[in-house]
PDB file of C-alpha atoms in Angstrom:
ATOM      1  CA  UNK A   1       5.016  -8.019 -13.326  1.00  0.00           C
ATOM      2  CA  UNK A   2       6.205 -11.355 -11.996  1.00  0.00           C
ATOM      3  CA  UNK A   3       6.419 -11.284  -8.220  1.00  0.00           C
ATOM      4  CA  UNK A   4       7.448 -13.970  -5.723  1.00  0.00           C
ATOM      5  CA  UNK A   5       6.235 -13.691  -2.137  1.00  0.00           C
ATOM      6  CA  UNK A   6       8.016 -15.665   0.582  1.00  0.00           C
ATOM      7  CA  UNK A   7       5.753 -16.231   3.590  1.00  0.00           C
ATOM      8  CA  UNK A   8       1.990 -16.630   3.285  1.00  0.00           C
ATOM      9  CA  UNK A   9       0.840 -15.408   6.669  1.00  0.00           C
ATOM     10  CA  UNK A  10      -1.809 -12.696   6.942  1.00  0.00           C
ATOM     11  CA  UNK A  11       0.407 -10.018   5.394  1.00  0.00           C
ATOM     12  CA  UNK A  12       1.892 -12.190   2.653  1.00  0.00           C
ATOM     13  CA  UNK A  13      -1.473 -13.646   1.666  1.00  0.00           C
ATOM     14  CA  UNK A  14      -3.198 -10.254   1.574  1.00  0.00           C
ATOM     15  CA  UNK A  15      -0.376  -8.864  -0.543  1.00  0.00           C
ATOM     16  CA  UNK A  16      -0.478 -11.832  -2.926  1.00  0.00           C
ATOM     17  CA  UNK A  17      -4.218 -11.475  -3.469  1.00  0.00           C
ATOM     18  CA  UNK A  18      -4.069  -7.700  -3.967  1.00  0.00           C
ATOM     19  CA  UNK A  19      -1.197  -7.959  -6.436  1.00  0.00           C
ATOM     20  CA  UNK A  20      -3.068 -10.670  -8.337  1.00  0.00           C
ATOM     21  CA  UNK A  21      -6.185  -8.487  -8.482  1.00  0.00           C
ATOM     22  CA  UNK A  22      -4.138  -5.706 -10.070  1.00  0.00           C
ATOM     23  CA  UNK A  23      -2.890  -7.946 -12.870  1.00  0.00           C
ATOM     24  CA  UNK A  24       0.429  -9.251 -11.567  1.00  0.00           C
ATOM     25  CA  UNK A  25       1.638 -12.842 -11.855  1.00  0.00           C
ATOM     26  CA  UNK A  26       2.280 -13.928  -8.276  1.00  0.00           C
ATOM     27  CA  UNK A  27       4.085 -16.986  -6.947  1.00  0.00           C
ATOM     28  CA  UNK A  28       3.435 -17.659  -3.262  1.00  0.00           C
ATOM     29  CA  UNK A  29       5.940 -19.657  -1.215  1.00  0.00           C
ATOM     30  CA  UNK A  30       5.582 -21.071   2.290  1.00  0.00           C
ATOM     31  CA  UNK A  31       6.886 -24.090   4.194  1.00  0.00           C
ATOM     32  CA  UNK A  32       3.427 -24.928   5.565  1.00  0.00           C
ATOM     33  CA  UNK A  33       1.098 -26.797   3.218  1.00  0.00           C
ATOM     34  CA  UNK A  34      -2.012 -25.534   4.998  1.00  0.00           C
ATOM     35  CA  UNK A  35      -1.100 -21.958   4.049  1.00  0.00           C
ATOM     36  CA  UNK A  36      -0.408 -22.996   0.465  1.00  0.00           C
ATOM     37  CA  UNK A  37      -3.839 -24.632   0.255  1.00  0.00           C
ATOM     38  CA  UNK A  38      -5.566 -21.395   1.270  1.00  0.00           C
ATOM     39  CA  UNK A  39      -4.316 -19.479  -1.779  1.00  0.00           C
ATOM     40  CA  UNK A  40      -3.349 -22.074  -4.398  1.00  0.00           C
ATOM     41  CA  UNK A  41      -6.530 -21.472  -6.435  1.00  0.00           C
ATOM     42  CA  UNK A  42      -6.396 -17.679  -6.084  1.00  0.00           C
ATOM     43  CA  UNK A  43      -2.918 -16.777  -7.368  1.00  0.00           C
ATOM     44  CA  UNK A  44      -0.838 -17.902 -10.363  1.00  0.00           C
ATOM     45  CA  UNK A  45       1.439 -20.431  -8.634  1.00  0.00           C
ATOM     46  CA  UNK A  46       2.296 -21.748  -5.178  1.00  0.00           C
ATOM     47  CA  UNK A  47       5.328 -23.675  -3.951  1.00  0.00           C
ATOM     48  CA  UNK A  48       5.721 -25.437  -0.613  1.00  0.00           C
ATOM     49  CA  UNK A  49       9.381 -25.225   0.387  1.00  0.00           C
ATOM     50  CA  UNK A  50      11.805 -24.182   3.100  1.00  0.00           C
ATOM     51  CA  UNK A  51      13.039 -20.755   1.997  1.00  0.00           C
ATOM     52  CA  UNK A  52      16.105 -21.051   4.250  1.00  0.00           C
ATOM     53  CA  UNK A  53      17.420 -23.951   2.129  1.00  0.00           C
ATOM     54  CA  UNK A  54      19.439 -22.474  -0.736  1.00  0.00           C
ATOM     55  CA  UNK A  55      19.303 -25.733  -2.715  1.00  0.00           C
ATOM     56  CA  UNK A  56      15.506 -25.488  -2.903  1.00  0.00           C
ATOM     57  CA  UNK A  57      15.731 -22.315  -4.997  1.00  0.00           C
ATOM     58  CA  UNK A  58      16.496 -24.326  -8.125  1.00  0.00           C
ATOM     59  CA  UNK A  59      12.738 -24.904  -8.415  1.00  0.00           C
ATOM     60  CA  UNK A  60      11.929 -21.178  -8.487  1.00  0.00           C
ATOM     61  CA  UNK A  61      11.917 -19.104 -11.727  1.00  0.00           C
ATOM     62  CA  UNK A  62      13.984 -16.287 -10.210  1.00  0.00           C
ATOM     63  CA  UNK A  63      15.528 -15.388 -13.569  1.00  0.00           C
ATOM     64  CA  UNK A  64      12.187 -14.083 -14.841  1.00  0.00           C
ATOM     65  CA  UNK A  65      11.133 -12.464 -11.561  1.00  0.00           C
ATOM     66  CA  UNK A  66      10.833  -8.676 -11.238  1.00  0.00           C
ATOM     67  CA  UNK A  67      10.307  -8.435  -7.489  1.00  0.00           C
ATOM     68  CA  UNK A  68      10.909 -10.801  -4.559  1.00  0.00           C
ATOM     69  CA  UNK A  69       9.062  -9.977  -1.341  1.00  0.00           C
ATOM     70  CA  UNK A  70      10.178 -11.501   1.953  1.00  0.00           C
ATOM     71  CA  UNK A  71       6.940 -11.343   3.954  1.00  0.00           C
ATOM     72  CA  UNK A  72       7.902 -13.870   6.653  1.00  0.00           C
ATOM     73  CA  UNK A  73       6.526 -12.718   9.991  1.00  0.00           C
ATOM     74  CA  UNK A  74       6.876 -15.670  12.349  1.00  0.00           C
ATOM     75  CA  UNK A  75      10.632 -16.172  12.386  1.00  0.00           C
ATOM     76  CA  UNK A  76      13.097 -13.288  12.211  1.00  0.00           C
ATOM     77  CA  UNK A  77      16.029 -15.628  11.581  1.00  0.00           C
ATOM     78  CA  UNK A  78      14.275 -17.309   8.659  1.00  0.00           C
ATOM     79  CA  UNK A  79      13.395 -13.914   7.200  1.00  0.00           C
ATOM     80  CA  UNK A  80      17.022 -12.757   7.365  1.00  0.00           C
ATOM     81  CA  UNK A  81      18.384 -15.991   5.861  1.00  0.00           C
ATOM     82  CA  UNK A  82      15.816 -15.861   3.043  1.00  0.00           C
ATOM     83  CA  UNK A  83      16.757 -12.266   2.266  1.00  0.00           C
ATOM     84  CA  UNK A  84      20.470 -13.158   2.303  1.00  0.00           C
ATOM     85  CA  UNK A  85      19.943 -16.036  -0.135  1.00  0.00           C
ATOM     86  CA  UNK A  86      17.943 -13.817  -2.485  1.00  0.00           C
ATOM     87  CA  UNK A  87      20.583 -11.110  -2.306  1.00  0.00           C
ATOM     88  CA  UNK A  88      23.170 -13.709  -3.323  1.00  0.00           C
ATOM     89  CA  UNK A  89      21.392 -15.483  -6.168  1.00  0.00           C
ATOM     90  CA  UNK A  90      19.024 -13.020  -7.854  1.00  0.00           C
ATOM     91  CA  UNK A  91      19.064  -9.605  -9.475  1.00  0.00           C
ATOM     92  CA  UNK A  92      15.354  -9.118  -8.773  1.00  0.00           C
ATOM     93  CA  UNK A  93      14.300  -6.131  -6.705  1.00  0.00           C
ATOM     94  CA  UNK A  94      14.043  -7.306  -3.068  1.00  0.00           C
ATOM     95  CA  UNK A  95      11.462  -5.969  -0.634  1.00  0.00           C
ATOM     96  CA  UNK A  96      11.871  -7.297   2.896  1.00  0.00           C
ATOM     97  CA  UNK A  97       9.599  -7.144   5.914  1.00  0.00           C
ATOM     98  CA  UNK A  98      11.273  -6.070   9.146  1.00  0.00           C
ATOM     99  CA  UNK A  99      10.198  -7.432  12.514  1.00  0.00           C
ATOM    100  CA  UNK A 100      12.371  -5.320  14.833  1.00  0.00           C
ATOM    101  CA  UNK A 101      14.887  -2.452  14.932  1.00  0.00           C
ATOM    102  CA  UNK A 102      17.752  -4.985  14.914  1.00  0.00           C
ATOM    103  CA  UNK A 103      16.190  -6.642  11.866  1.00  0.00           C
ATOM    104  CA  UNK A 104      16.161  -3.187  10.233  1.00  0.00           C
ATOM    105  CA  UNK A 105      19.865  -2.772  10.929  1.00  0.00           C
ATOM    106  CA  UNK A 106      20.727  -6.188   9.483  1.00  0.00           C
ATOM    107  CA  UNK A 107      18.704  -5.567   6.318  1.00  0.00           C
ATOM    108  CA  UNK A 108      20.320  -2.180   5.751  1.00  0.00           C
ATOM    109  CA  UNK A 109      23.762  -3.719   6.277  1.00  0.00           C
ATOM    110  CA  UNK A 110      22.875  -6.270   3.587  1.00  0.00           C
ATOM    111  CA  UNK A 111      22.056  -3.456   1.173  1.00  0.00           C
ATOM    112  CA  UNK A 112      18.275  -3.871   1.279  1.00  0.00           C
ATOM    113  CA  UNK A 113      16.742  -0.455   0.669  1.00  0.00           C
ATOM    114  CA  UNK A 114      13.072  -1.386   0.425  1.00  0.00           C
ATOM    115  CA  UNK A 115      12.040  -2.352   3.952  1.00  0.00           C
ATOM    116  CA  UNK A 116       8.407  -2.555   5.085  1.00  0.00           C
ATOM    117  CA  UNK A 117       6.828  -2.537   8.545  1.00  0.00           C
ATOM    118  CA  UNK A 118       3.198  -3.621   7.950  1.00  0.00           C
ATOM    119  CA  UNK A 119       2.108  -3.649  11.602  1.00  0.00           C
ATOM    120  CA  UNK A 120       3.608  -0.228  12.293  1.00  0.00           C
ATOM    121  CA  UNK A 121       2.193   1.240   9.078  1.00  0.00           C
ATOM    122  CA  UNK A 122      -1.261  -0.215   9.808  1.00  0.00           C
ATOM    123  CA  UNK A 123      -1.156   1.253  13.328  1.00  0.00           C
ATOM    124  CA  UNK A 124      -0.182   4.669  11.961  1.00  0.00           C
ATOM    125  CA  UNK A 125      -3.047   4.586   9.464  1.00  0.00           C
ATOM    126  CA  UNK A 126      -5.543   3.571  12.145  1.00  0.00           C
ATOM    127  CA  UNK A 127      -4.257   6.307  14.457  1.00  0.00           C
ATOM    128  CA  UNK A 128      -4.827   8.870  11.711  1.00  0.00           C
ATOM    129  CA  UNK A 129      -8.339   7.552  11.087  1.00  0.00           C
ATOM    130  CA  UNK A 130      -9.195   7.743  14.793  1.00  0.00           C
ATOM    131  CA  UNK A 131      -7.654  11.160  15.412  1.00  0.00           C
ATOM    132  CA  UNK A 132      -8.629  12.711  12.086  1.00  0.00           C
ATOM    133  CA  UNK A 133     -12.062  11.441  11.110  1.00  0.00           C
ATOM    134  CA  UNK A 134     -11.975  13.140   7.694  1.00  0.00           C
ATOM    135  CA  UNK A 135      -8.815  11.246   6.675  1.00  0.00           C
ATOM    136  CA  UNK A 136     -10.087   8.122   4.909  1.00  0.00           C
ATOM    137  CA  UNK A 137      -6.783   6.571   3.911  1.00  0.00           C
ATOM    138  CA  UNK A 138      -3.132   7.478   3.600  1.00  0.00           C
ATOM    139  CA  UNK A 139      -0.096   6.151   1.743  1.00  0.00           C
ATOM    140  CA  UNK A 140       3.356   7.044   3.020  1.00  0.00           C
ATOM    141  CA  UNK A 141       5.845   8.093   0.335  1.00  0.00           C
ATOM    142  CA  UNK A 142       8.575   8.303   2.982  1.00  0.00           C
ATOM    143  CA  UNK A 143       8.730   9.230   6.673  1.00  0.00           C
ATOM    144  CA  UNK A 144       7.861  12.878   5.944  1.00  0.00           C
ATOM    145  CA  UNK A 145       5.473  12.863   2.968  1.00  0.00           C
ATOM    146  CA  UNK A 146       2.205  11.084   2.170  1.00  0.00           C
ATOM    147  CA  UNK A 147      -0.661  10.900  -0.284  1.00  0.00           C
ATOM    148  CA  UNK A 148      -3.973  11.002   1.595  1.00  0.00           C
ATOM    149  CA  UNK A 149      -7.686  10.701   0.854  1.00  0.00           C
ATOM    150  CA  UNK A 150      -9.509  13.395   2.825  1.00  0.00           C
ATOM    151  CA  UNK A 151     -13.253  14.100   2.810  1.00  0.00           C
ATOM    152  CA  UNK A 152     -14.141  17.798   2.721  1.00  0.00           C
ATOM    153  CA  UNK A 153     -16.483  19.375   5.259  1.00  0.00           C
ATOM    154  CA  UNK A 154     -19.664  21.376   4.629  1.00  0.00           C
ATOM    155  CA  UNK A 155     -17.986  24.787   4.695  1.00  0.00           C
ATOM    156  CA  UNK A 156     -15.716  23.874   1.769  1.00  0.00           C
ATOM    157  CA  UNK A 157     -18.534  22.647  -0.489  1.00  0.00           C
ATOM    158  CA  UNK A 158     -19.501  25.109  -3.215  1.00  0.00           C
ATOM    159  CA  UNK A 159     -16.152  26.908  -3.197  1.00  0.00           C
ATOM    160  CA  UNK A 160     -13.339  26.723  -5.727  1.00  0.00           C
ATOM    161  CA  UNK A 161      -9.791  25.788  -4.801  1.00  0.00           C
ATOM    162  CA  UNK A 162      -8.823  29.379  -5.602  1.00  0.00           C
ATOM    163  CA  UNK A 163     -11.483  30.795  -3.277  1.00  0.00           C
ATOM    164  CA  UNK A 164     -10.147  28.555  -0.528  1.00  0.00           C
ATOM    165  CA  UNK A 165      -6.539  29.601  -1.327  1.00  0.00           C
ATOM    166  CA  UNK A 166      -5.936  25.891  -0.873  1.00  0.00           C
ATOM    167  CA  UNK A 167      -2.283  25.650  -1.874  1.00  0.00           C
ATOM    168  CA  UNK A 168      -1.282  28.765   0.050  1.00  0.00           C
ATOM    169  CA  UNK A 169      -3.388  28.085   3.138  1.00  0.00           C
ATOM    170  CA  UNK A 170      -2.757  24.364   3.613  1.00  0.00           C
ATOM    171  CA  UNK A 171       0.565  23.903   1.761  1.00  0.00           C
ATOM    172  CA  UNK A 172      -0.851  20.789   0.056  1.00  0.00           C
ATOM    173  CA  UNK A 173      -1.222  19.794  -3.592  1.00  0.00           C
ATOM    174  CA  UNK A 174      -4.613  18.447  -4.707  1.00  0.00           C
ATOM    175  CA  UNK A 175      -3.733  15.585  -7.061  1.00  0.00           C
ATOM    176  CA  UNK A 176      -7.334  14.756  -7.989  1.00  0.00           C
ATOM    177  CA  UNK A 177     -10.848  14.535  -6.541  1.00  0.00           C
ATOM    178  CA  UNK A 178     -13.177  11.567  -6.018  1.00  0.00           C
ATOM    179  CA  UNK A 179     -16.779  12.653  -6.581  1.00  0.00           C
ATOM    180  CA  UNK A 180     -20.179  10.996  -6.217  1.00  0.00           C
ATOM    181  CA  UNK A 181     -21.613   9.930  -9.556  1.00  0.00           C
ATOM    182  CA  UNK A 182     -24.915   8.209 -10.278  1.00  0.00           C
ATOM    183  CA  UNK A 183     -24.624   5.131 -12.480  1.00  0.00           C
ATOM    184  CA  UNK A 184     -27.137   2.639 -13.845  1.00  0.00           C
ATOM    185  CA  UNK A 185     -26.200  -1.029 -13.518  1.00  0.00           C
ATOM    186  CA  UNK A 186     -27.080  -3.875 -15.893  1.00  0.00           C
ATOM    187  CA  UNK A 187     -30.403  -4.405 -14.102  1.00  0.00           C
ATOM    188  CA  UNK A 188     -31.393  -0.780 -14.604  1.00  0.00           C
ATOM    189  CA  UNK A 189     -30.940   0.151 -10.956  1.00  0.00           C
ATOM    190  CA  UNK A 190     -29.343   3.488 -10.120  1.00  0.00           C
ATOM    191  CA  UNK A 191     -26.390   3.447  -7.772  1.00  0.00           C
ATOM    192  CA  UNK A 192     -23.896   5.920  -6.339  1.00  0.00           C
ATOM    193  CA  UNK A 193     -20.186   5.434  -6.900  1.00  0.00           C
ATOM    194  CA  UNK A 194     -17.069   7.556  -6.664  1.00  0.00           C
ATOM    195  CA  UNK A 195     -15.341   8.689  -9.853  1.00  0.00           C
ATOM    196  CA  UNK A 196     -12.042  10.474 -10.420  1.00  0.00           C
ATOM    197  CA  UNK A 197     -12.714  13.869 -12.007  1.00  0.00           C
ATOM    198  CA  UNK A 198      -9.239  14.276 -13.481  1.00  0.00           C
ATOM    199  CA  UNK A 199      -6.656  16.926 -12.669  1.00  0.00           C
ATOM    200  CA  UNK A 200      -8.254  19.846 -10.780  1.00  0.00           C
ATOM    201  CA  UNK A 201      -7.318  23.499 -11.287  1.00  0.00           C
ATOM    202  CA  UNK A 202      -7.943  26.716  -9.368  1.00  0.00           C
ATOM    203  CA  UNK A 203     -11.442  27.020 -10.857  1.00  0.00           C
ATOM    204  CA  UNK A 204     -12.508  23.524  -9.784  1.00  0.00           C
ATOM    205  CA  UNK A 205     -15.521  23.889  -7.496  1.00  0.00           C
ATOM    206  CA  UNK A 206     -15.835  21.424  -4.628  1.00  0.00           C
ATOM    207  CA  UNK A 207     -19.073  19.543  -4.080  1.00  0.00           C
ATOM    208  CA  UNK A 208     -20.631  17.925  -1.032  1.00  0.00           C
ATOM    209  CA  UNK A 209     -19.016  14.560  -0.173  1.00  0.00           C
ATOM    210  CA  UNK A 210     -15.979  15.212  -2.389  1.00  0.00           C
ATOM    211  CA  UNK A 211     -12.836  13.342  -1.372  1.00  0.00           C
ATOM    212  CA  UNK A 212      -9.579  15.164  -2.053  1.00  0.00           C
ATOM    213  CA  UNK A 213      -6.471  13.187  -2.958  1.00  0.00           C
ATOM    214  CA  UNK A 214      -3.711  15.396  -1.570  1.00  0.00           C
ATOM    215  CA  UNK A 215       0.074  15.190  -1.471  1.00  0.00           C
ATOM    216  CA  UNK A 216       2.207  16.917   1.100  1.00  0.00           C
ATOM    217  CA  UNK A 217       4.135  16.906   4.336  1.00  0.00           C
ATOM    218  CA  UNK A 218       2.608  14.725   7.061  1.00  0.00           C
ATOM    219  CA  UNK A 219       2.421  17.689   9.449  1.00  0.00           C
ATOM    220  CA  UNK A 220       0.477  19.732   6.882  1.00  0.00           C
ATOM    221  CA  UNK A 221      -1.901  16.827   6.216  1.00  0.00           C
ATOM    222  CA  UNK A 222      -2.511  16.476   9.956  1.00  0.00           C
ATOM    223  CA  UNK A 223      -3.126  20.223  10.291  1.00  0.00           C
ATOM    224  CA  UNK A 224      -5.622  20.084   7.404  1.00  0.00           C
ATOM    225  CA  UNK A 225      -7.437  17.161   9.023  1.00  0.00           C
ATOM    226  CA  UNK A 226      -7.642  19.022  12.335  1.00  0.00           C
ATOM    227  CA  UNK A 227      -8.962  22.137  10.564  1.00  0.00           C
ATOM    228  CA  UNK A 228     -11.696  20.113   8.852  1.00  0.00           C
ATOM    229  CA  UNK A 229     -12.805  18.612  12.171  1.00  0.00           C
ATOM    230  CA  UNK A 230     -13.283  22.004  13.840  1.00  0.00           C
TER     231      UNK A 230
END
């Protein structure tokens, strides 16, 4: 996909690099040349411009853009103006970063449905990692449901999902499992890495150090994490 990111602070830069790594064509835009210089050799294109100036948008290939991300985090006013300009001149899908509850309200009033809160989401993930040590990572689908990576404990190893009555007991769906696998690299050295085993079924037997990828309600995921820690 072709993606334009407005604002190359910590969040915008990290997003640009990750999207580039996953095969997307990314254009990074910022009004500070020093931020442009940090990523200009790492993503497809960079443009130094004031995103609050509508006339400057003539230099941007918005017609061919799939997604425009407003990642500005230093200036709420600039973020709102940039979003408003994009809403006016492009049909690309707009994802906008919100900096406050009022910012949320303004974006929703503008018809922006994809709103992100990177600091809040990062804090929630860290809280889960601190409180639930078996929860490795989590991705929120919405405010109630998530997909989480959860490492099993010793008492689950050697048992099948059916023996654990997993779906009935935890009210979670196991999407897949990450499992330790020994590989040999180009130098002939053996190394451990995680591999996806595919779609598990009731007869799938869990092994030590397995990581379950589960989908479900956040409360059920939390309850599962607490149960594993006991």
